[in-house]
Amino acid sequence: MVSFTSLLVLVVAVFPVRVQCLWPQPTSITSGTTALNLSPRFYIQPDVYPPPADLLAAITQTELYLRTDSMQRLVLGRGAYDMSAVQSAKTLSSLVLSLEPGATVESISTEAVKALGTRSEGYTLTVPADGSTATLKANSTLGLYRGLTTFSQMWYEYNGQIYTVSAPYDIVDSPAYPFRGFMLDTARNYFPVSDIYRTLDAMSWVKINTFHWHITDSQSFPLIVSQYPELAQYGAYSSADVYTPTDIQNIVSYAAARGIDVLLEIDTPGHTASIADSHPEYVACNQATPWSTFANEPPAGQLRFTDPAVRNFTASLLSSIAKTLPSTVFSTGGDELNINCYTYDNQTQAELNSTGLTLEESLSVFTQATHGALIAEGKTPVVWEEMVLDHNVTLSNDTIVMVWISSADAALVADKGFRFVQAPSDYFYLDCGGGGWVGDYPAGNSWCDPFKTWQRAYTYDPLANLTTTQIPLVLGGEQLLWTEQSSPTNLDPIVWPRAAASAEVFWTATTLGGGALNVTEALPRLHDIRYRMVQRGVNAIVLQPLWCALRPDACDLNA
Amino acid sequence: MVSFTSLLVLVVAVFPVRVQCLWPQPTSITSGTTALNLSPRFYIQPDVYPPPADLLAAITQTELYLRTDSMQRLVLGRGAYDMSAVQSAKTLSSLVLSLEPGATVESISTEAVKALGTRSEGYTLTVPADGSTATLKANSTLGLYRGLTTFSQMWYEYNGQIYTVSAPYDIVDSPAYPFRGFMLDTARNYFPVSDIYRTLDAMSWVKINTFHWHITDSQSFPLIVSQYPELAQYGAYSSADVYTPTDIQNIVSYAAARGIDVLLEIDTPGHTASIADSHPEYVACNQATPWSTFANEPPAGQLRFTDPAVRNFTASLLSSIAKTLPSTVFSTGGDELNINCYTYDNQTQAELNSTGLTLEESLSVFTQATHGALIAEGKTPVVWEEMVLDHNVTLSNDTIVMVWISSADAALVADKGFRFVQAPSDYFYLDCGGGGWVGDYPAGNSWCDPFKTWQRAYTYDPLANLTTTQIPLVLGGEQLLWTEQSSPTNLDPIVWPRAAASAEVFWTATTLGGGALNVTEALPRLHDIRYRMVQRGVNAIVLQPLWCALRPDACDLNA
């Protein structure tokens, strides 16, 4: 018979909850209780030939984090009680990076934008307790990048000493799902490029690998498209509130060097009133009132997709943008199409009459044209769930679907046989719960009340209600920030550390059996990554009084 | 018969909704539609002898805001369409400040800390459209300060030109209530002095005149008290997370120079576990578990008020702090006293047995001692509502009560005959709606769900359910930030511009008839002060897409 004590030791060995420093939790980890110092002359050596520039940059950045994080342990007394162990600890002088035999050397940036399911993000990281060289191995530079991220989270600082108390580490890690995203809407309110860089940094720290960029909407068109400069010239909030082609390339490069693919979304045919600012002839029900008859939010305005000129314009627009991007995915949106907008639009009705097509048939023609243009550029189209659940359009079999309205819709999309991304509003929308923003409505609440806590997101089961054969359709998931009530002033605290919740769900989930993760185990680690984010300049919101953060479990419900 | 058109003009003349720049709305204002430029050599001249240093500093600050706000009008095209009017506009060269005949010249700082109800905050401001000198008159430098604040909100910038399109202005303004506050809790999480300075600046912009500082609590004791340095030495989160006596004096001075009185709160006898870090003998149920039996949140811990030593210590502590502060008010807290804490405390029970007092009688003795010490220092005690609604303690008749649990309790406090401050959680708590922070509780929500929107706060009626004779008991109100889930990283967006809502309710309210103000009229002005706050370095949250902010009413529910 196994005693309770023995069982406890066993459990701790398998899942060492007191290693509170890593997020997402590696899929396999053993760690110890030995102190280990980081040498002031510590260096990271890439045994990778020739070492790609972005790998060298990642090494430099990691070394900088190690030296500047100044992250104190979240325990009573902070590092004070660690110092006696530290004084007799060995010192780690170097970490050596290498690729597994036979691996082809490519840059992180090249690896990061490969097709979903073909990237190699796994790595093996060993940090001995005796001061001998630490080793990080992977099949790709992208895997090495993920390992560097893990390594940079292991270290604390106290009185100038950088150290860990959990050596040795043996980690074998790889993600459960290929798509781990964060979506930002830059159309309701504009975000300068610097905010996006900072957000990409934070995403990389929790191994999020997709920046889903909802870049345009009815409110504004901040994207300068070389072939159609009039769109931003008239549709952006101002000549300063734009993303130039150079901005886009810089952001895509910045992301890729951090293992992040950019999934750009030009939402069509709805959410396009801002196109009317330069092309009024392309848009039905532009700023029509009452807006609630024609759109889910002001202003109304949708592309006249029945018009061949609009079809050609849209296909050309998407193509001209897509061809500048390295990613294999591109989103055409497709959510919240309002039928009234077309019912009351004389031009649309005349075109339907002349062609003899129904609205849905015409939508299918439009979608095939726009998706065809993307496919011709080598892109896999991505759409919101309505395009498969509410409309009768012909889609390529490999189209990726975003489930957003409800987690219950995942199974419906799976029934249609499409691969999909879990982005359900009832778990993953970061903007819910801030009250209503529509005017003249004092009692208004956000449509997706209540606030989606990190605990809510963290307990999402990506495989709920799916059959065994449907499970491979789940590509992963993402948390999302729609920005009716957000702007640069609150970006960090509304996103972080909450968006780290899905990052772990989709990196670690299957390790823990496919069910919901455990918020009680997670909280100390989430505190840790939150405080580390703040040390690195991201204004992540605090989760509890510091009193609680320093005393794991003391603020639990039944403590 | 008055035509609809005539009626509309009349309404606009009486309440010119298109003057979107002022917050809080003055009690009496007429304005025009004439453009007026601000001279590059514009200056503010104080015809006040001798001019107090803080008045001169306020003038310098106002001139700086005028030159650096770079605030564009929130209209389509921003200032572009104003430029033709601006080209033919007159230029304002100076604003002259003067006190009404017979007024005594005192500093803003002196005026700001006078007893509630004795301060003079009113002013008269005239800005002619013809370029002749603008005039600001008041009965005190504090009134002049409020007028400067108003003046600084009148101006916009476009292409380097500073101008208004609403001259002439004639404003006669004074507050409806003497207490307009904001409360910050610096004990759950610590806020550096710089955050408090910035918050005081923002408060001054909307004429909030009381900084209610909940400085200590069970989680930490950041206040360094000269006579009791051990309290912070052991009770603060760290030696860096403290307010030194110099910090306190600097903050009090900074506030007073901005027309703000500091109402310091040392919460007693509950919410005092942090005192046990240095004086364990003074605290019952210190960190007792389960915490939920002994406190509303972890950690438990309450002063052993039955102990004469604790009574003397607390009276001495409050006295030693209060004597360093110029304010006439000081809060002893008194909320959420947990009886179990004493029922299970042997020492308390022994003391009750030996004295023959009931717990309530002993609490009254304690309160009379601590309040007596404050009164001896010339302070008026302030308490949370439980001290008059739940406990049977003898209080001085002029004690001020904070209504917090529910707006419904205001009438109950009024029935007791005490003056009170409206701080109800169901309208004014800024921390609600962010989900639960207690651990091991994935479904947890904040106890005061939902999020309290600015609209909710703005529609609060300070006089609801009060009799005519009770109305004078309402001193004003405040919005509050408890910081279990807040820290410097989200301070600005969680507070601003929401806390401006009560600032206007208690400045402007009676002008509009004593009932609820109108969110539809307010929204464009709230946008304006929000964007101006951002220009001045306060990260106020955005309320709507910029598309809506540029088009007043276009995003209204039925627009």
Tab-separated table of N, CA and C in Angstrom, chain A residues 188-189 218-219 237 241 287 289-292 298-299 433-442 444 451 453 455-456 459 484-487 489-490 493 519-520 523 530-531 534 539-548 550-551 554-559, chain B residues 188-189 218-219 237 241 287 289-292 298-299 433-442 444 451 453 455-456 459 484-487 489-490 493 519-520 523 530-531 534 539-548 550-551 554-559:
chain	number	residue	atom	x	y	z
A	188	ARG	N	-11.571	49.903	-34.965
A	188	ARG	CA	-12.466	50.697	-34.102
A	188	ARG	C	-11.665	51.824	-33.468
A	189	ASN	N	-10.506	51.496	-32.972
A	189	ASN	CA	-9.562	52.514	-32.555
A	189	ASN	C	-8.189	52.091	-33.060
A	218	SER	N	-15.690	48.801	-40.514
A	218	SER	CA	-16.535	49.897	-40.984
A	218	SER	C	-16.107	51.250	-40.435
A	219	GLN	N	-15.486	51.258	-39.258
A	219	GLN	CA	-15.134	52.538	-38.639
A	219	GLN	C	-13.935	53.203	-39.295
A	237	TYR	N	-8.642	57.141	-39.951
A	237	TYR	CA	-9.075	58.231	-39.069
A	237	TYR	C	-8.308	59.520	-39.355
A	241	ASP	N	-2.994	57.972	-38.606
A	241	ASP	CA	-3.548	56.718	-38.076
A	241	ASP	C	-3.586	55.647	-39.160
A	287	GLN	N	-23.678	54.036	-43.928
A	287	GLN	CA	-24.094	54.916	-42.836
A	287	GLN	C	-25.616	55.085	-42.807
A	289	THR	N	-29.443	54.830	-41.639
A	289	THR	CA	-30.048	54.910	-40.310
A	289	THR	C	-31.468	54.373	-40.357
A	290	PRO	N	-31.995	53.845	-39.273
A	290	PRO	CA	-31.258	53.574	-38.036
A	290	PRO	C	-30.230	52.462	-38.253
A	291	TRP	N	-29.047	52.670	-37.726
A	291	TRP	CA	-27.966	51.716	-37.987
A	291	TRP	C	-28.323	50.318	-37.543
A	292	SER	N	-29.178	50.231	-36.491
A	292	SER	CA	-29.465	48.905	-35.942
A	292	SER	C	-30.285	48.050	-36.903
A	298	PRO	N	-22.862	50.734	-35.289
A	298	PRO	CA	-22.662	51.809	-36.260
A	298	PRO	C	-21.193	51.894	-36.683
A	299	PRO	N	-20.929	52.335	-37.937
A	299	PRO	CA	-21.885	52.614	-39.003
A	299	PRO	C	-22.204	51.375	-39.842
A	433	GLY	N	-17.829	42.822	-20.836
A	433	GLY	CA	-17.984	43.177	-19.431
A	433	GLY	C	-17.636	44.599	-19.076
A	434	GLY	N	-17.283	45.412	-20.053
A	434	GLY	CA	-16.933	46.803	-19.774
A	434	GLY	C	-18.109	47.747	-19.887
A	435	GLY	N	-19.318	47.201	-19.908
A	435	GLY	CA	-20.490	48.054	-20.061
A	435	GLY	C	-20.750	48.371	-21.516
A	436	GLY	N	-21.886	48.994	-21.758
A	436	GLY	CA	-22.246	49.332	-23.136
A	436	GLY	C	-21.502	50.563	-23.607
A	437	TRP	N	-21.226	50.630	-24.902
A	437	TRP	CA	-20.571	51.824	-25.456
A	437	TRP	C	-21.509	52.588	-26.379
A	438	VAL	N	-22.617	51.972	-26.742
A	438	VAL	CA	-23.589	52.672	-27.579
A	438	VAL	C	-24.156	53.850	-26.799
A	439	GLY	N	-24.338	54.975	-27.460
A	439	GLY	CA	-24.774	56.183	-26.779
A	439	GLY	C	-26.260	56.187	-26.440
A	440	ASP	N	-26.639	57.106	-25.583
A	440	ASP	CA	-28.033	57.333	-25.217
A	440	ASP	C	-28.667	56.081	-24.613
A	441	TYR	N	-27.910	55.358	-23.831
A	441	TYR	CA	-28.358	54.054	-23.340
A	441	TYR	C	-27.707	53.786	-21.999
A	442	PRO	N	-28.184	54.514	-20.969
A	442	PRO	CA	-27.494	54.422	-19.667
A	442	PRO	C	-27.464	53.018	-19.072
A	444	GLY	N	-27.074	50.273	-20.737
A	444	GLY	CA	-26.454	49.348	-21.681
A	444	GLY	C	-25.335	48.523	-21.076
A	451	PHE	N	-17.594	39.924	-18.012
A	451	PHE	CA	-16.149	39.911	-18.218
A	451	PHE	C	-15.641	38.478	-18.255
A	453	THR	N	-12.980	36.214	-17.376
A	453	THR	CA	-11.800	36.153	-16.527
A	453	THR	C	-10.752	35.211	-17.115
A	455	GLN	N	-9.572	32.868	-15.513
A	455	GLN	CA	-9.989	31.544	-15.059
A	455	GLN	C	-10.985	30.910	-16.042
A	456	ARG	N	-11.895	31.754	-16.527
A	456	ARG	CA	-12.869	31.283	-17.511
A	456	ARG	C	-12.149	30.784	-18.773
A	459	THR	N	-10.165	27.502	-18.287
A	459	THR	CA	-10.889	26.243	-18.111
A	459	THR	C	-11.642	25.826	-19.377
A	484	GLU	N	-13.841	48.569	-29.557
A	484	GLU	CA	-14.786	49.668	-29.381
A	484	GLU	C	-14.470	50.473	-28.123
A	485	GLN	N	-14.005	49.797	-27.090
A	485	GLN	CA	-13.718	50.460	-25.819
A	485	GLN	C	-12.252	50.282	-25.417
A	486	SER	N	-11.414	50.062	-26.387
A	486	SER	CA	-9.993	49.924	-26.093
A	486	SER	C	-9.179	50.740	-27.080
A	487	SER	N	-8.014	51.147	-26.619
A	487	SER	CA	-7.089	51.939	-27.422
A	487	SER	C	-5.720	51.746	-26.789
A	489	THR	N	-4.287	53.269	-24.601
A	489	THR	CA	-4.214	53.586	-23.169
A	489	THR	C	-4.543	52.411	-22.258
A	490	ASN	N	-5.271	51.425	-22.749
A	490	ASN	CA	-5.600	50.279	-21.888
A	490	ASN	C	-5.233	48.946	-22.515
A	493	PRO	N	-3.221	46.252	-19.992
A	493	PRO	CA	-3.948	45.624	-18.882
A	493	PRO	C	-5.206	44.859	-19.304
A	519	VAL	N	-7.031	25.892	-12.389
A	519	VAL	CA	-6.694	27.280	-12.087
A	519	VAL	C	-5.850	27.407	-10.817
A	520	THR	N	-6.016	26.485	-9.904
A	520	THR	CA	-5.291	26.595	-8.641
A	520	THR	C	-3.811	26.314	-8.836
A	523	LEU	N	-2.396	29.534	-10.967
A	523	LEU	CA	-2.342	30.916	-10.474
A	523	LEU	C	-0.930	31.390	-10.107
A	530	ARG	N	3.031	37.341	-15.125
A	530	ARG	CA	2.514	38.706	-15.084
A	530	ARG	C	3.560	39.687	-14.558
A	531	TYR	N	4.170	39.325	-13.434
A	531	TYR	CA	5.178	40.236	-12.885
A	531	TYR	C	6.385	40.331	-13.817
A	534	VAL	N	5.592	42.777	-16.528
A	534	VAL	CA	5.713	44.160	-16.057
A	534	VAL	C	7.182	44.573	-16.031
A	539	ASN	N	2.374	46.518	-19.361
A	539	ASN	CA	1.548	46.872	-18.204
A	539	ASN	C	0.424	45.877	-17.952
A	540	ALA	N	0.792	44.633	-17.736
A	540	ALA	CA	-0.192	43.590	-17.436
A	540	ALA	C	-0.907	43.918	-16.125
A	541	ILE	N	-2.198	43.608	-16.074
A	541	ILE	CA	-2.983	43.905	-14.872
A	541	ILE	C	-2.581	42.948	-13.754
A	542	VAL	N	-2.754	43.405	-12.516
A	542	VAL	CA	-2.447	42.556	-11.373
A	542	VAL	C	-3.659	41.672	-11.087
A	543	LEU	N	-3.419	40.463	-10.603
A	543	LEU	CA	-4.499	39.492	-10.428
A	543	LEU	C	-5.034	39.439	-9.012
A	544	GLN	N	-4.212	39.789	-8.066
A	544	GLN	CA	-4.575	39.704	-6.652
A	544	GLN	C	-3.754	40.745	-5.898
A	545	PRO	N	-4.097	40.980	-4.635
A	545	PRO	CA	-3.171	41.745	-3.797
A	545	PRO	C	-1.815	41.046	-3.778
A	546	LEU	N	-0.754	41.834	-3.703
A	546	LEU	CA	0.584	41.232	-3.624
A	546	LEU	C	0.678	40.263	-2.439
A	547	TRP	N	-0.055	40.559	-1.370
A	547	TRP	CA	-0.094	39.663	-0.215
A	547	TRP	C	-0.401	38.229	-0.642
A	548	CYS	N	-1.340	38.081	-1.560
A	548	CYS	CA	-1.731	36.754	-2.048
A	548	CYS	C	-0.678	36.178	-2.993
A	550	LEU	N	2.380	36.529	-2.923
A	550	LEU	CA	3.548	36.064	-2.166
A	550	LEU	C	3.240	34.816	-1.335
A	551	ARG	N	1.978	34.440	-1.282
A	551	ARG	CA	1.569	33.290	-0.454
A	551	ARG	C	0.660	32.376	-1.269
A	554	ALA	N	-2.908	30.900	-0.198
A	554	ALA	CA	-3.455	31.514	1.021
A	554	ALA	C	-4.739	32.294	0.729
A	555	CYS	N	-4.931	32.708	-0.499
A	555	CYS	CA	-6.146	33.451	-0.842
A	555	CYS	C	-7.129	32.600	-1.626
A	556	ASP	N	-6.940	31.307	-1.562
A	556	ASP	CA	-7.911	30.429	-2.209
A	556	ASP	C	-9.239	30.470	-1.455
A	557	LEU	N	-10.286	30.094	-2.167
A	557	LEU	CA	-11.640	30.223	-1.624
A	557	LEU	C	-11.786	29.555	-0.261
A	558	ASN	N	-11.251	28.372	-0.139
A	558	ASN	CA	-11.428	27.651	1.119
A	558	ASN	C	-10.155	27.574	1.952
A	559	ALA	N	-9.249	28.493	1.711
A	559	ALA	CA	-7.991	28.473	2.463
A	559	ALA	C	-8.221	28.945	3.885
B	188	ARG	N	-3.909	47.089	-0.783
B	188	ARG	CA	-3.983	45.792	-1.470
B	188	ARG	C	-2.827	45.686	-2.456
B	189	ASN	N	-2.626	46.739	-3.225
B	189	ASN	CA	-1.416	46.852	-4.012
B	189	ASN	C	-0.886	48.274	-3.847
B	218	SER	N	-5.428	45.232	5.784
B	218	SER	CA	-4.860	43.981	6.302
B	218	SER	C	-3.699	43.467	5.465
B	219	GLN	N	-3.691	43.788	4.177
B	219	GLN	CA	-2.642	43.242	3.310
B	219	GLN	C	-1.297	43.929	3.515
B	237	TYR	N	4.840	46.013	2.107
B	237	TYR	CA	5.244	44.915	1.228
B	237	TYR	C	6.756	44.825	1.095
B	241	ASP	N	8.108	49.875	-0.852
B	241	ASP	CA	6.671	50.084	-1.024
B	241	ASP	C	6.088	50.830	0.169
B	287	GLN	N	-4.458	36.302	10.479
B	287	GLN	CA	-4.272	35.284	9.433
B	287	GLN	C	-4.941	33.958	9.808
B	289	THR	N	-7.466	30.868	9.797
B	289	THR	CA	-8.104	30.154	8.693
B	289	THR	C	-9.267	29.327	9.217
B	290	PRO	N	-10.276	29.030	8.400
B	290	PRO	CA	-10.444	29.600	7.055
B	290	PRO	C	-10.745	31.092	7.136
B	291	TRP	N	-10.101	31.860	6.277
B	291	TRP	CA	-10.234	33.308	6.360
B	291	TRP	C	-11.682	33.747	6.241
B	292	SER	N	-12.465	32.979	5.485
B	292	SER	CA	-13.840	33.424	5.238
B	292	SER	C	-14.702	33.384	6.504
B	298	PRO	N	-9.084	37.576	2.537
B	298	PRO	CA	-7.836	37.262	3.235
B	298	PRO	C	-6.878	38.449	3.213
B	299	PRO	N	-6.060	38.612	4.269
B	299	PRO	CA	-6.030	37.825	5.492
B	299	PRO	C	-6.952	38.405	6.560
B	433	GLY	N	-16.789	44.075	-11.453
B	433	GLY	CA	-16.970	43.540	-12.797
B	433	GLY	C	-15.739	42.947	-13.434
B	434	GLY	N	-14.644	42.913	-12.720
B	434	GLY	CA	-13.419	42.349	-13.285
B	434	GLY	C	-13.242	40.866	-12.994
B	435	GLY	N	-14.303	40.214	-12.551
B	435	GLY	CA	-14.188	38.798	-12.219
B	435	GLY	C	-13.660	38.618	-10.814
B	436	GLY	N	-13.701	37.386	-10.350
B	436	GLY	CA	-13.232	37.096	-8.999
B	436	GLY	C	-11.723	37.051	-8.936
B	437	TRP	N	-11.188	37.438	-7.788
B	437	TRP	CA	-9.729	37.350	-7.631
B	437	TRP	C	-9.349	36.297	-6.601
B	438	VAL	N	-10.315	35.803	-5.846
B	438	VAL	CA	-10.032	34.741	-4.885
B	438	VAL	C	-9.603	33.487	-5.646
B	439	GLY	N	-8.601	32.802	-5.126
B	439	GLY	CA	-8.065	31.652	-5.834
B	439	GLY	C	-8.925	30.406	-5.735
B	440	ASP	N	-8.625	29.454	-6.602
B	440	ASP	CA	-9.288	28.142	-6.578
B	440	ASP	C	-10.796	28.277	-6.773
B	441	TYR	N	-11.186	29.175	-7.653
B	441	TYR	CA	-12.603	29.492	-7.796
B	441	TYR	C	-12.851	29.966	-9.226
B	442	PRO	N	-12.803	29.034	-10.175
B	442	PRO	CA	-12.862	29.446	-11.585
B	442	PRO	C	-14.137	30.185	-11.955
B	444	GLY	N	-15.675	32.320	-10.079
B	444	GLY	CA	-15.835	33.482	-9.224
B	444	GLY	C	-16.061	34.772	-9.986
B	451	PHE	N	-19.769	45.514	-13.762
B	451	PHE	CA	-18.956	46.712	-13.976
B	451	PHE	C	-19.838	47.945	-13.870
B	453	THR	N	-20.502	51.274	-15.096
B	453	THR	CA	-20.167	52.137	-16.226
B	453	THR	C	-20.218	53.610	-15.827
B	455	GLN	N	-21.920	55.676	-17.333
B	455	GLN	CA	-23.336	56.035	-17.453
B	455	GLN	C	-24.080	55.738	-16.159
B	456	ARG	N	-23.745	54.604	-15.569
B	456	ARG	CA	-24.370	54.228	-14.296
B	456	ARG	C	-24.034	55.281	-13.225
B	459	THR	N	-25.779	58.695	-13.743
B	459	THR	CA	-27.220	58.813	-13.532
B	459	THR	C	-27.603	58.624	-12.066
B	484	GLU	N	-7.670	45.245	-5.110
B	484	GLU	CA	-7.335	43.822	-5.163
B	484	GLU	C	-6.865	43.436	-6.562
B	485	GLN	N	-7.445	44.037	-7.582
B	485	GLN	CA	-7.106	43.707	-8.968
B	485	GLN	C	-6.590	44.926	-9.721
B	486	SER	N	-6.060	45.876	-8.994
B	486	SER	CA	-5.501	47.062	-9.649
B	486	SER	C	-4.142	47.392	-9.056
B	487	SER	N	-3.349	48.027	-9.866
B	487	SER	CA	-1.998	48.428	-9.485
B	487	SER	C	-1.611	49.544	-10.442
B	489	THR	N	-0.231	49.508	-13.119
B	489	THR	CA	-0.326	49.181	-14.547
B	489	THR	C	-1.694	49.450	-15.161
B	490	ASN	N	-2.738	49.497	-14.344
B	490	ASN	CA	-4.069	49.770	-14.913
B	490	ASN	C	-4.773	50.926	-14.208
B	493	PRO	N	-6.570	53.727	-16.767
B	493	PRO	CA	-7.765	53.346	-17.533
B	493	PRO	C	-8.923	52.833	-16.683
B	519	VAL	N	-27.069	61.291	-19.984
B	519	VAL	CA	-25.850	60.715	-20.564
B	519	VAL	C	-25.660	61.130	-22.015
B	520	THR	N	-26.737	61.387	-22.709
B	520	THR	CA	-26.618	61.728	-24.131
B	520	THR	C	-26.009	63.109	-24.313
B	523	LEU	N	-22.087	62.708	-23.142
B	523	LEU	CA	-21.086	61.889	-23.830
B	523	LEU	C	-20.066	62.700	-24.637
B	530	ARG	N	-11.805	63.186	-21.819
B	530	ARG	CA	-10.995	61.968	-21.916
B	530	ARG	C	-9.797	62.180	-22.851
B	531	TYR	N	-10.073	62.715	-24.043
B	531	TYR	CA	-8.960	62.916	-24.978
B	531	TYR	C	-7.992	63.961	-24.439
B	534	VAL	N	-5.707	62.326	-21.997
B	534	VAL	CA	-4.659	61.561	-22.683
B	534	VAL	C	-3.566	62.505	-23.179
B	539	ASN	N	-3.597	57.989	-18.951
B	539	ASN	CA	-4.064	56.959	-19.880
B	539	ASN	C	-5.529	56.589	-19.670
B	540	ALA	N	-6.401	57.575	-19.793
B	540	ALA	CA	-7.840	57.336	-19.664
B	540	ALA	C	-8.311	56.381	-20.751
B	541	ILE	N	-9.249	55.523	-20.397
B	541	ILE	CA	-9.757	54.537	-21.361
B	541	ILE	C	-10.631	55.247	-22.401
B	542	VAL	N	-10.684	54.673	-23.584
B	542	VAL	CA	-11.519	55.233	-24.644
B	542	VAL	C	-12.947	54.728	-24.456
B	543	LEU	N	-13.937	55.541	-24.799
B	543	LEU	CA	-15.336	55.201	-24.528
B	543	LEU	C	-16.054	54.599	-25.723
B	544	GLN	N	-15.602	54.935	-26.896
B	544	GLN	CA	-16.248	54.473	-28.119
B	544	GLN	C	-15.183	54.427	-29.221
B	545	PRO	N	-15.539	53.824	-30.357
B	545	PRO	CA	-14.659	54.006	-31.518
B	545	PRO	C	-14.508	55.503	-31.810
B	546	LEU	N	-13.346	55.896	-32.298
B	546	LEU	CA	-13.146	57.301	-32.645
B	546	LEU	C	-14.197	57.762	-33.649
B	547	TRP	N	-14.636	56.848	-34.499
B	547	TRP	CA	-15.695	57.164	-35.467
B	547	TRP	C	-16.893	57.796	-34.750
B	548	CYS	N	-17.253	57.264	-33.615
B	548	CYS	CA	-18.397	57.788	-32.855
B	548	CYS	C	-18.045	59.109	-32.168
B	550	LEU	N	-16.170	61.358	-33.122
B	550	LEU	CA	-16.141	62.453	-34.091
B	550	LEU	C	-17.531	62.812	-34.608
B	551	ARG	N	-18.512	62.009	-34.268
B	551	ARG	CA	-19.878	62.220	-34.779
B	551	ARG	C	-20.873	62.126	-33.616
B	554	ALA	N	-24.229	59.940	-33.421
B	554	ALA	CA	-24.366	58.974	-34.522
B	554	ALA	C	-24.323	57.538	-34.013
B	555	CYS	N	-23.764	57.324	-32.850
B	555	CYS	CA	-23.708	55.975	-32.299
B	555	CYS	C	-24.698	55.792	-31.149
B	556	ASP	N	-25.657	56.660	-31.078
B	556	ASP	CA	-26.704	56.484	-30.073
B	556	ASP	C	-27.568	55.284	-30.423
B	557	LEU	N	-28.201	54.747	-29.402
B	557	LEU	CA	-28.960	53.505	-29.569
B	557	LEU	C	-29.947	53.572	-30.726
B	558	ASN	N	-30.672	54.674	-30.818
B	558	ASN	CA	-31.701	54.760	-31.856
B	558	ASN	C	-31.335	55.709	-32.994
B	559	ALA	N	-30.038	55.953	-33.140
B	559	ALA	CA	-29.603	56.870	-34.199
B	559	ALA	C	-29.727	56.201	-35.565
